[in-house]
Amino acid sequence: MSSAERHAAESERELQAARCRYVLRLGDTALVLGQRLGEWVGHAPALEEDLGLANLALDLVGQARLLLTYAGELEGRGRDEDDLAFLRDAPEFMNLALAEQPNGDFAVTIVRQWLIDTWQLQVYRALAASTDTRLAAIAAKALKETLYHHRFSSGWLARLGDGTAESHERAQRALEELWRFTAEFFAPDEVDERVHAAGIAPELPGLAAPWSAQVDADLAAATLRRPAVASYSWHGKRGVHTEHLGHLLAAMQHLQRTYPGLRW
Amino acid sequence: MNEEWPLFEVFIRSRSGLEHKHVGSLHAADARMAIEHARDVYTRRQEGVSIWVMRSADIIASDPGEAEALFEPARDKVYRHPTFYVIPDEVKNL
Amino acid sequence: MYTQALDTHGKEPLPAGEGGAVAQRFQARVDADEKIEPKDWMPDAYRQTLIRQISQHAHSEIVGMLPEGNWITRAPTLRRKAVLIAKVQDEGGHGMYLYSAAETLGVARAELFEQLLSGAAKYSSIFNYPTLTWADIGAIGWLVDGAAIMNQIPICRCSYGPYARAMVRICKEESFHQRQGFEIMLTLARGSAAQRAMAQDALNRWWWPSIMMFGPSDADSKHTAQSMRWKIKRFSNDELRQKFIDITVPQAFFLGLAIPDRELHWNESTQHYDIGAIDWAEFHAVLKGNGPCNRERLEARRGAYESGRWVREAAAAHAAKERARTASTGGSTAQTGRT
């Protein structure tokens, strides 16, 4: 093998690793957010919202299954969706740190959901044009679901923001609390750059402007103030998480960890 | 502060080409929410391609006490039905 | 799920025939298998019996979300997690169909909710038992949904239209619930020794409570005769219970699990399984609020209701503001008209 060939092979391996990691990030964000929503079922503010939140959770778990299955194939070590979901520890999870934040009150859940919905809208829309046809197909399916999620969450954002003095205050507080996690949304690292260069994924900073426009429109309808720029950027997608993820995984992975290697 | 959401009636078109059919009711604060709730409650298994919702209070219904006056008079108009007419078997395409 | 015959409670209804000609016409319609609809005349006792039964059934559905919801975050695979979310969600949906049906009788859902949260209303005793291991999710689907289906299928032919229609929808949707439960049990029964032990333990804990879901024995059930005349009820508690036992025992054999009843045996002469004595003291204790999880279940429902109040208020306030804005501008943002 010539050095040029070796170089090309090395470069291809790196691209595959970056592609795998990128898909894992999308899948983990969907999984962790779906897991959080699952905690609501049976405890929502109205019976109708139990069903609504469960539907979001089902969509997100469904997206996670498709994405983690694909990531496992890209990785080439024979790991399936469940190996990836149940047998990795927190530093190996690549979700956005926002997704793992606790449910809090309904305002926190809605603001968290809405921020991720607006982010996923941009990402899935752009991914529909990916050179990676498998990823493009998953994104096209997920986009339809996300359009509904955004309808749901932006509707509730408006009801809470414009509702009573109490609900307005709770929504604004949730926004101030969670806004700092959005700095991670559009900050590219070497993985993002690599997959963008290969035509697999959009250029992240380019998504910030349309996202921002959507966010401002939704906030205006909800009579809420956009918080100041976050001072600290979490790096959930690089495996640097808040303290909450470990607890979430402890519950989620409990059976697989206690009884290793069994079928369920 | 009133926290009770009004009742809505839900009508679903199950497939393209069919009419909307009453499926039940739900509570919602506003029309947009009523559509979302109808979708989440009544179309979890692909039961619909279109939804109508309306406030239950806006429905005007016939009075069961008037049922005889309203509906009995149609009973003896049997000549409206094709089976009323006797046509010989050998006549075709009628 | 989850209707339960709770008919030792509540007032004794009026005997049929009282109320004169209109009552006789009502009974004649019921006898002719016609459906009674919301605006039709009905005896007050019929209305009250239905409100009580339908709302108890609805409460059972939404309290029933809790023991299974307890395992959503811990389901062992993503497939199982999705199935469990969908199932618990269905139960919420079924609660909604039933509250809808009850509301056609002139009672507001909020009022029924208050009765549940104050502890005045009853719901199925089964949900006051804890879900301690993953196998409990299998056992609930297999046994509890199985018993519920047995109870519910006859109600699809109930004389009250809205209740019958809700039940048709519920039965159709529930056909997957029992199967997914049996699939969990089967996977565990064919798994490791620890999994088999988990499955047996779950059967041990859920068998008798499932048997009790059919309600008191016919000898102690006051309302059966009147409810049957009204075609609210089609079979007696003991008939349904026996039917459930007869189909479930062979399923347990198939799983290789033992029914926790030493007196259980096949009776050649009756062609049914005979079972040991049911512990009715336990049944009544659980119904009265003294089961293992009665407090936790009601506390969870109250917590959701109370901490959701500001959310419901916010939505109502926003809707009122929107209406005021629409009225002042003459415009509407919603899609109106037939589309």
XYZ file of C-alpha atoms in Angstrom:
697
model
C 0.000 0.000 0.000
C 1.398 3.372 -1.028
C 1.546 6.191 1.453
C -1.188 7.996 -0.486
C -3.404 4.927 -0.208
C -2.586 4.581 3.479
C -3.477 8.198 3.963
C -6.773 7.781 2.114
C -7.642 4.709 4.178
C -6.798 6.520 7.396
C -8.914 9.483 6.348
C -11.855 7.207 5.530
C -11.564 5.544 8.932
C -11.615 8.923 10.607
C -14.655 9.971 8.647
C -16.483 6.796 9.641
C -15.645 7.430 13.278
C -16.868 11.012 13.015
C -20.044 9.878 11.248
C -20.704 7.305 13.949
C -20.157 9.857 16.688
C -22.406 12.389 14.961
C -25.253 9.876 14.651
C -24.754 8.846 18.259
C -25.133 12.471 19.367
C -28.481 12.767 17.607
C -29.631 9.412 18.940
C -28.563 10.072 22.521
C -30.295 13.450 22.579
C -33.526 11.818 21.411
C -33.156 8.943 23.888
C -32.367 11.037 26.940
C -35.157 13.520 26.226
C -37.594 10.646 25.603
C -36.537 9.095 28.900
C -37.249 12.342 30.732
C -40.682 12.672 29.122
C -41.478 9.104 30.118
C -41.236 10.205 33.752
C -44.297 12.411 33.224
C -46.704 9.710 32.105
C -49.433 9.443 34.740
C -48.439 12.693 36.449
C -49.243 15.403 33.886
C -51.300 18.533 34.652
C -54.283 17.168 32.712
C -55.209 13.725 31.484
C -55.011 14.947 27.892
C -51.425 16.073 28.502
C -50.487 12.622 29.792
C -51.319 11.392 26.322
C -49.587 14.302 24.601
C -46.328 13.938 26.520
C -46.393 10.174 25.997
C -46.688 10.720 22.264
C -43.612 12.941 22.272
C -41.755 10.332 24.300
C -42.742 7.579 21.876
C -41.555 9.586 18.876
C -38.224 10.339 20.538
C -37.601 6.766 21.672
C -38.436 5.706 18.121
C -35.908 8.148 16.669
C -33.319 6.969 19.176
C -33.815 3.356 18.139
C -33.226 4.136 14.463
C -30.220 6.339 15.160
C -28.556 4.063 17.709
C -29.027 1.057 15.459
C -27.312 2.952 12.667
C -24.534 4.171 14.967
C -23.923 0.601 16.066
C -23.566 -0.507 12.462
C -21.179 2.338 11.685
C -19.103 1.458 14.705
C -18.751 -2.096 13.433
C -18.330 -3.752 16.818
C -21.629 -5.577 16.731
C -23.405 -3.354 19.262
C -27.150 -2.923 18.794
C -29.505 -0.197 20.034
C -29.829 -1.788 23.452
C -26.085 -2.324 23.936
C -25.582 1.348 23.208
C -28.488 2.546 25.345
C -27.970 0.328 28.364
C -24.270 -0.492 28.531
C -22.518 2.839 28.131
C -21.651 5.048 31.075
C -22.306 8.781 31.251
C -19.037 10.001 29.677
C -19.795 7.864 26.622
C -23.208 9.474 26.141
C -23.137 12.230 23.511
C -26.485 13.967 24.053
C -26.911 17.714 24.382
C -26.698 18.565 28.082
C -30.078 20.306 27.881
C -31.856 17.018 27.179
C -30.807 15.495 30.503
C -32.017 18.384 32.682
C -34.660 17.253 35.182
C -38.335 17.767 34.400
C -38.853 20.433 37.055
C -42.311 21.946 36.825
C -44.360 21.872 33.627
C -42.769 25.176 32.534
C -39.262 23.698 32.703
C -40.399 20.653 30.736
C -42.069 22.809 28.075
C -39.151 25.220 27.704
C -36.666 22.342 27.500
C -38.843 20.613 24.945
C -39.368 23.746 22.895
C -35.654 24.618 22.796
C -34.739 21.145 21.611
C -37.655 21.052 19.168
C -36.478 24.290 17.541
C -32.934 22.899 17.366
C -34.036 19.550 15.950
C -36.213 21.316 13.388
C -33.146 23.015 11.927
C -30.943 19.949 12.088
C -33.436 17.430 10.700
C -34.500 19.807 7.956
C -30.881 20.214 6.829
C -30.156 16.503 7.173
C -32.869 15.666 4.683
C -30.285 16.793 2.079
C -27.470 14.684 3.540
C -25.252 12.635 1.210
C -25.775 9.880 3.764
C -29.054 8.493 2.456
C -29.732 6.375 5.554
C -29.377 9.410 7.791
C -31.417 11.520 5.371
C -34.269 9.010 5.537
C -34.228 8.927 9.343
C -34.169 12.734 9.434
C -37.070 13.025 7.013
C -39.197 10.798 9.251
C -38.059 12.586 12.401
C -38.767 15.974 10.867
C -42.475 15.219 10.528
C -42.597 14.229 14.179
C -40.598 17.273 15.223
C -42.909 19.629 13.384
C -45.704 18.341 15.589
C -43.539 18.510 18.727
C -42.830 22.132 17.972
C -46.503 22.833 17.419
C -47.188 21.300 20.827
C -44.357 22.985 22.731
C -44.656 26.440 21.162
C -48.418 26.328 21.796
C -47.812 25.613 25.452
C -45.050 28.206 25.625
C -47.579 30.808 24.468
C -50.228 29.581 26.934
C -47.797 29.712 29.844
C -46.120 32.979 28.826
C -49.401 34.730 28.061
C -51.561 32.941 30.660
C -51.521 34.079 34.280
C -48.937 36.118 36.186
C -47.789 32.914 37.871
C -47.417 30.953 34.653
C -45.593 33.842 32.985
C -43.154 34.052 35.842
C -42.574 30.291 35.872
C -41.994 30.210 32.110
C -39.582 33.126 32.212
C -37.700 31.534 35.099
C -37.434 28.243 33.227
C -36.107 30.085 30.211
C -33.457 31.882 32.281
C -32.522 28.587 33.889
C -32.152 26.582 30.690
C -30.915 29.142 28.202
C -27.275 28.526 29.147
C -27.503 25.050 27.631
C -28.233 26.446 24.173
C -24.670 27.693 23.700
C -23.799 24.090 22.878
C -26.331 23.912 20.038
C -24.354 25.612 17.313
C -20.760 25.415 18.541
C -19.031 23.028 16.131
C -16.181 20.745 17.100
C -13.966 18.535 14.933
C -16.724 15.937 14.538
C -19.228 18.480 13.257
C -16.656 19.936 10.888
C -15.622 16.586 9.561
C -19.152 15.416 8.756
C -20.001 18.790 7.281
C -16.969 18.674 4.983
C -18.115 15.260 3.741
C -21.614 16.557 2.956
C -23.165 14.381 5.652
C -24.338 17.161 7.944
C -25.036 20.883 7.710
C -22.601 23.534 8.864
C -23.711 24.115 12.448
C -23.127 27.890 12.790
C -25.202 28.364 9.653
C -28.255 26.980 11.493
C -28.022 29.539 14.290
C -29.689 32.391 12.393
C -32.864 30.548 11.305
C -33.072 28.975 14.757
C -32.798 32.376 16.341
C -35.533 33.775 14.132
C -37.874 30.917 15.078
C -37.061 31.332 18.753
C -37.723 35.060 18.668
C -41.041 34.595 16.902
C -42.183 31.992 19.433
C -40.998 34.096 22.381
C -42.830 37.138 21.043
C -46.065 35.144 20.791
C -45.496 34.006 24.360
C -44.637 37.518 25.624
C -41.378 36.162 27.049
C -37.953 37.825 27.111
C -34.964 36.254 25.421
C -32.254 35.766 28.067
C -28.718 37.120 27.745
C -26.084 34.974 26.066
C -24.875 32.079 28.186
C -21.533 32.467 29.857
C -20.633 28.799 30.065
C -21.000 26.233 27.343
C -21.635 22.634 28.347
C -20.186 19.914 26.150
C -22.692 17.135 26.490
C -22.028 16.081 22.921
C -18.404 15.467 23.867
C -19.423 13.443 26.915
C -19.057 16.224 29.477
C -22.377 16.195 31.295
C -24.191 17.780 34.187
C -24.637 15.729 37.351
C -28.111 14.677 36.294
C -27.234 12.235 33.542
C -25.642 9.665 35.848
C -28.852 9.357 37.850
C -30.963 9.115 34.733
C -28.778 6.270 33.467
C -28.755 4.529 36.844
C -32.520 4.107 36.611
C -32.634 3.413 32.897
C -29.852 0.814 32.891
C -30.705 -0.854 36.178
C -31.987 -4.195 34.837
C -29.342 -4.658 32.164
C -26.608 -3.881 34.686
C -28.020 -6.111 37.434
C -28.581 -9.093 35.155
C -25.875 -8.854 32.485
C -26.270 -10.537 29.144
C -29.901 -11.666 29.328
C -32.768 -11.345 26.879
C -35.835 -9.404 27.974
C -59.331 31.617 38.538
C -61.298 29.115 36.504
C -59.219 26.089 35.578
C -61.929 23.994 33.944
C -61.433 23.523 30.242
C -64.619 23.365 28.165
C -65.847 20.188 26.519
C -65.353 19.659 22.777
C -66.896 17.046 20.489
C -64.512 15.308 18.100
C -65.223 14.162 14.542
C -62.705 12.161 12.538
C -62.434 11.418 8.831
C -60.934 7.960 8.955
C -59.909 7.723 5.306
C -59.876 9.966 2.306
C -63.302 9.742 0.690
C -65.251 9.039 3.883
C -67.255 11.492 5.948
C -66.256 12.808 9.345
C -67.770 10.727 12.107
C -68.359 11.539 15.754
C -65.868 9.644 17.940
C -66.191 11.200 21.388
C -65.334 14.248 23.409
C -62.468 15.822 25.316
C -61.546 18.876 27.320
C -59.332 21.650 25.959
C -58.669 25.267 26.758
C -58.705 26.454 23.154
C -59.309 25.285 19.591
C -55.669 24.582 18.815
C -55.328 22.471 21.930
C -58.570 20.678 21.101
C -57.138 19.604 17.749
C -53.939 18.412 19.424
C -55.826 16.512 22.093
C -58.111 14.961 19.506
C -55.041 13.844 17.580
C -53.393 12.389 20.690
C -56.527 10.791 22.109
C -58.415 9.586 19.044
C -55.822 8.931 16.296
C -53.090 6.983 18.076
C -53.613 4.086 15.662
C -53.917 5.921 12.371
C -57.668 6.288 12.781
C -57.777 9.594 10.958
C -56.691 11.866 8.133
C -58.723 14.897 9.208
C -60.201 16.181 12.459
C -63.102 18.484 13.287
C -63.667 19.729 16.794
C -66.472 21.895 18.081
C -67.569 23.082 21.453
C -70.144 20.658 22.823
C -72.207 23.609 24.010
C -72.669 24.689 20.388
C -74.388 21.474 19.314
C -78.114 21.746 18.715
C -79.813 18.375 19.010
C -83.298 17.132 18.281
C -85.445 16.339 21.285
C -86.028 12.595 21.832
C -89.557 13.531 22.941
C -90.199 14.765 19.411
C -88.769 11.664 17.805
C -92.182 10.381 16.752
C -93.205 13.665 15.146
C -89.862 14.061 13.452
C -89.198 10.569 12.204
C -92.348 8.457 12.163
C -93.910 10.267 9.163
C -91.171 8.871 6.916
C -92.112 5.329 7.826
C -95.069 4.865 5.460
C -93.344 6.452 2.443
C -92.252 3.046 1.269
C -92.592 4.126 -2.368
C -89.278 5.985 -1.948
C -87.454 2.665 -1.953
C -86.661 0.735 -5.146
C -87.898 -2.561 -3.681
C -91.430 -1.103 -3.616
C -91.747 -1.628 -7.360
C -92.296 -5.049 -8.891
C -90.545 -5.476 -12.212
C -90.553 -8.754 -14.180
C -87.279 -10.672 -13.925
C -86.695 -10.668 -17.669
C -86.444 -6.862 -17.739
C -82.792 -5.948 -17.328
C -80.864 -2.837 -16.339
C -83.539 -1.259 -14.197
C -58.456 -2.214 31.303
C -60.010 -2.210 33.980
C -63.546 -2.484 35.013
C -64.303 -4.234 38.210
C -67.545 -5.292 39.672
C -67.705 -3.171 42.807
C -71.373 -3.570 43.205
C -71.638 -4.133 46.911
C -71.392 -0.369 47.179
C -73.803 2.448 46.640
C -77.523 2.707 47.066
C -79.966 0.028 46.220
C -81.564 1.094 42.925
C -85.276 1.424 42.356
C -86.960 -1.816 41.474
C -87.867 -1.976 37.801
C -91.417 -1.122 36.953
C -91.600 1.879 39.227
C -92.293 5.203 37.548
C -95.284 4.196 35.420
C -95.735 3.995 31.693
C -92.587 5.832 30.696
C -90.533 3.444 32.827
C -92.219 0.475 31.238
C -91.478 1.842 27.798
C -87.852 2.282 28.860
C -87.601 -1.326 30.042
C -89.285 -2.522 26.839
C -86.637 -0.762 24.777
C -83.879 -2.317 26.869
C -85.524 -5.729 26.527
C -85.636 -5.259 22.751
C -81.856 -4.610 22.796
C -82.316 -1.000 21.728
C -79.621 1.409 22.893
C -80.455 4.143 25.374
C -78.894 7.461 24.360
C -77.983 10.496 26.501
C -81.088 12.574 25.901
C -83.529 9.673 26.235
C -85.624 9.317 29.354
C -84.094 6.902 31.835
C -84.868 5.983 35.443
C -82.785 7.979 37.847
C -81.438 4.805 39.420
C -80.265 3.636 35.986
C -78.492 6.961 35.477
C -76.874 6.833 38.915
C -75.811 3.219 38.505
C -74.191 4.054 35.190
C -72.449 7.158 36.511
C -71.080 5.133 39.384
C -69.952 2.208 37.257
C -68.508 4.216 34.355
C -66.668 6.639 36.607
C -65.248 3.806 38.726
C -64.088 2.243 35.517
C -62.545 5.536 34.360
C -60.814 6.061 37.710
C -59.439 2.537 37.468
C -57.895 3.337 34.108
C -56.079 6.424 35.291
C -55.008 5.025 38.646
C -53.944 1.989 36.627
C -51.414 4.148 34.807
C -49.368 4.420 38.005
C -48.170 0.886 38.807
C -47.064 0.298 35.225
C -45.794 3.838 34.746
C -43.491 2.995 37.642
C -41.411 0.899 35.200
C -41.292 3.186 32.156
C -37.908 4.630 33.102
C -36.539 1.161 33.881
C -37.837 -0.959 31.016
C -35.004 -3.304 30.065
C -34.903 -2.667 26.293
C -35.908 0.235 24.083
C -38.592 -1.899 22.456
C -40.089 -2.747 25.840
C -39.890 0.902 26.826
C -41.813 2.014 23.737
C -44.459 -0.702 24.231
C -44.896 0.191 27.894
C -45.256 3.921 27.185
C -47.820 3.134 24.500
C -49.746 0.853 26.844
C -49.822 3.249 29.772
C -50.819 5.977 27.336
C -53.675 3.804 26.085
C -54.919 3.479 29.645
C -55.035 7.256 29.922
C -56.934 7.304 26.640
C -59.371 4.707 27.916
C -59.925 6.744 31.043
C -60.759 9.666 28.782
C -63.214 7.693 26.650
C -64.963 6.612 29.826
C -65.076 10.044 31.440
C -66.555 11.222 28.126
C -69.238 8.565 28.361
C -69.956 9.489 31.991
C -70.230 13.160 31.064
C -73.075 12.388 28.676
C -75.094 11.481 31.780
C -74.892 15.037 33.026
C -71.971 14.870 35.426
C -68.806 16.957 34.903
C -65.425 15.288 34.807
C -64.138 17.735 37.409
C -66.785 16.466 39.815
C -65.810 12.850 39.188
C -62.156 13.757 39.691
C -62.975 15.351 43.023
C -64.717 12.147 44.093
C -61.628 10.140 43.213
C -59.163 12.502 44.881
C -61.226 12.814 48.067
C -61.243 9.046 48.373
C -65.050 8.909 48.040
C -65.017 7.064 44.709
C -63.876 3.501 44.294
C -61.542 2.111 41.673
C -60.322 -1.354 40.885
C -58.624 -2.957 43.884
C -55.851 -4.407 41.729
C -53.976 -1.124 41.364
C -53.304 -0.892 45.043
C -50.669 -3.596 44.734
C -47.048 -2.625 44.092
C -44.983 -3.360 40.976
C -41.763 -4.616 42.514
C -39.936 -6.239 39.617
C -40.006 -6.127 35.825
C -41.951 -9.393 35.812
C -44.848 -7.533 37.407
C -45.258 -5.665 34.131
C -45.622 -8.998 32.378
C -48.005 -10.329 35.016
C -50.209 -7.233 34.847
C -50.525 -7.462 31.080
C -51.205 -11.170 31.125
C -53.462 -11.502 34.191
C -54.878 -8.076 34.958
C -55.572 -7.122 31.355
C -56.789 -10.652 30.755
C -59.289 -10.377 33.603
C -60.265 -6.889 32.461
C -60.955 -8.031 28.922
C -63.105 -10.845 30.255
C -65.104 -8.280 32.220
C -65.297 -5.737 29.447
C -66.282 -7.674 26.365
C -69.874 -8.162 27.607
C -70.108 -4.415 28.315
C -69.652 -3.758 24.584
C -73.326 -4.808 24.402
C -74.404 -2.657 27.351
C -77.765 -0.927 26.948
C -76.285 2.571 27.327
C -74.985 3.681 23.911
C -72.032 5.911 24.871
C -70.704 3.338 27.363
C -71.075 0.484 24.877
C -69.317 2.453 22.126
C -66.458 3.492 24.423
C -66.072 -0.128 25.413
C -65.941 -1.329 21.807
C -63.073 1.071 21.170
C -61.316 0.075 24.378
C -61.591 -3.657 23.734
C -60.231 -3.201 20.230
C -57.246 -1.238 21.474
C -56.581 -3.547 24.357
C -56.024 -6.644 22.357
C -52.294 -5.917 22.332
C -52.042 -5.290 26.067
C -52.568 -8.839 27.177
C -50.366 -10.279 24.436
C -47.414 -8.036 25.269
C -47.737 -9.088 28.911
C -47.731 -12.754 28.030
C -44.725 -12.174 25.766
C -42.807 -10.670 28.702
C -43.731 -13.670 30.884
C -42.732 -16.087 28.152
C -39.358 -14.407 27.661
C -38.696 -14.556 31.406
C -39.938 -18.134 31.714
C -37.520 -19.199 28.999
C -34.684 -17.069 30.379
C -32.197 -17.540 33.208
C -33.006 -19.087 36.576
C -33.214 -15.598 38.042
C -35.687 -14.530 35.388
C -37.843 -17.616 35.915
C -37.870 -16.956 39.637
C -38.880 -13.363 38.943
C -41.772 -14.553 36.769
C -42.962 -17.079 39.380
C -42.784 -14.480 42.120
C -44.889 -12.104 40.055
C -47.501 -14.791 39.397
C -47.551 -15.579 43.114
C -48.324 -11.983 43.977
C -50.765 -11.143 41.154
C -52.834 -14.317 40.860
C -55.250 -13.826 43.762
C -55.694 -10.088 43.280
C -56.544 -10.829 39.628
C -59.137 -13.399 40.673
C -60.635 -10.804 43.003
C -60.981 -8.320 40.135
C -64.264 -9.986 39.233
C -65.777 -8.703 42.427
C -67.667 -10.372 45.272
C -69.192 -13.774 44.735
C -72.718 -13.803 43.347
C -74.150 -14.698 46.730
C -72.851 -11.390 48.155
C -73.486 -9.191 45.143
C -76.619 -7.113 45.647
C -77.002 -5.361 42.345
C -76.428 -8.093 39.856
C -80.097 -8.825 39.183
C -81.137 -5.225 38.561
C -78.035 -4.474 36.483
C -78.781 -7.529 34.403
C -82.366 -6.426 33.831
C -81.005 -3.095 32.640
C -78.404 -4.856 30.497
C -75.604 -2.935 32.127
C -74.239 -6.242 33.219
C -74.491 -9.408 31.146
C -72.837 -12.117 33.203
C -72.457 -12.615 36.924
C -69.148 -12.092 38.716
C -68.671 -15.796 39.368
C -69.404 -16.785 35.773
C -66.749 -14.410 34.469
C -64.271 -15.393 37.153
C -64.646 -19.064 36.277
C -64.191 -18.340 32.602
C -60.988 -16.442 33.340
C -59.597 -19.227 35.514
C -60.394 -21.867 32.910
C -58.483 -20.101 30.158
C -55.615 -18.817 32.283
C -54.570 -22.001 34.077
C -53.452 -23.748 30.849
C -51.484 -20.606 29.913
C -49.595 -20.849 33.208
C -48.873 -24.511 32.430
C -47.490 -23.455 29.075
C -45.183 -20.976 30.801
C -44.071 -23.703 33.204
C -45.173 -21.599 36.144
C -47.155 -22.799 39.152
C -50.481 -21.232 40.125
C -50.176 -20.365 43.837
C -53.171 -22.445 44.906
C -52.693 -25.963 46.287
C -56.385 -26.692 45.973
C -56.519 -25.896 42.279
C -57.650 -28.925 40.298
C -59.613 -29.882 37.191
C -63.137 -30.977 37.975
C -64.176 -33.683 35.501
C -67.859 -33.475 36.328
C -68.213 -29.700 35.897
C -65.509 -29.424 33.215
C -64.051 -26.455 35.108
C -61.109 -25.756 37.386
C -61.970 -25.603 41.066
C -59.933 -23.193 43.156
C -59.233 -22.724 46.836
C -60.974 -20.158 49.032
C -60.668 -16.512 48.057
C -59.519 -14.240 50.871
C -62.434 -11.798 50.824
C -61.168 -10.066 53.924
C -58.184 -8.915 51.897
C -60.415 -7.787 49.029
C -62.603 -5.671 51.292
C -59.607 -4.247 53.141
C -58.040 -3.113 49.857
C -61.328 -1.652 48.640
C -61.739 0.254 51.885
C -58.363 1.908 51.368
C -56.154 -0.401 53.386
C -54.257 -2.162 50.623
C -50.488 -1.934 50.211
C -50.486 1.140 47.936
C -53.859 2.889 48.300
C -52.274 5.927 49.903
C -49.473 6.176 47.364
C -51.848 5.904 44.407
C -54.203 8.603 45.614
C -51.291 10.776 46.689
C -49.802 10.541 43.189
C -53.120 11.471 41.539
C -53.657 14.343 43.982
C -50.104 15.548 43.436
C -50.541 15.629 39.669
C -53.870 17.397 39.973
C -52.686 19.989 42.469
C -49.358 20.758 40.843
C -51.099 20.973 37.480
C -53.649 23.521 38.626
C -51.584 26.574 37.662
C -51.031 25.026 34.221
C -54.747 24.489 33.618
C -55.435 28.003 34.867
C -52.799 29.442 32.535
C -54.317 27.732 29.508
C -57.813 28.915 30.437
C -56.553 32.475 30.982
C -54.687 32.506 27.672
C -57.785 31.231 25.868
C -59.902 33.984 27.459
C -57.372 36.612 26.348
C -57.322 35.204 22.841
C -61.108 35.306 22.652
C -61.104 38.910 23.811
C -58.445 39.816 21.229
C -60.328 38.027 18.457
C -63.550 39.770 19.410
C -61.895 43.200 19.330
C -60.152 42.680 15.977
C -62.911 40.623 14.395
C -60.362 38.130 13.141
C -59.561 34.557 14.028
C -56.308 32.675 13.975
C -57.843 29.236 14.124
C -58.763 27.268 11.050
C -62.535 27.385 10.942
C -65.088 25.942 8.590
C -65.397 22.453 7.177
C -62.183 21.355 5.571
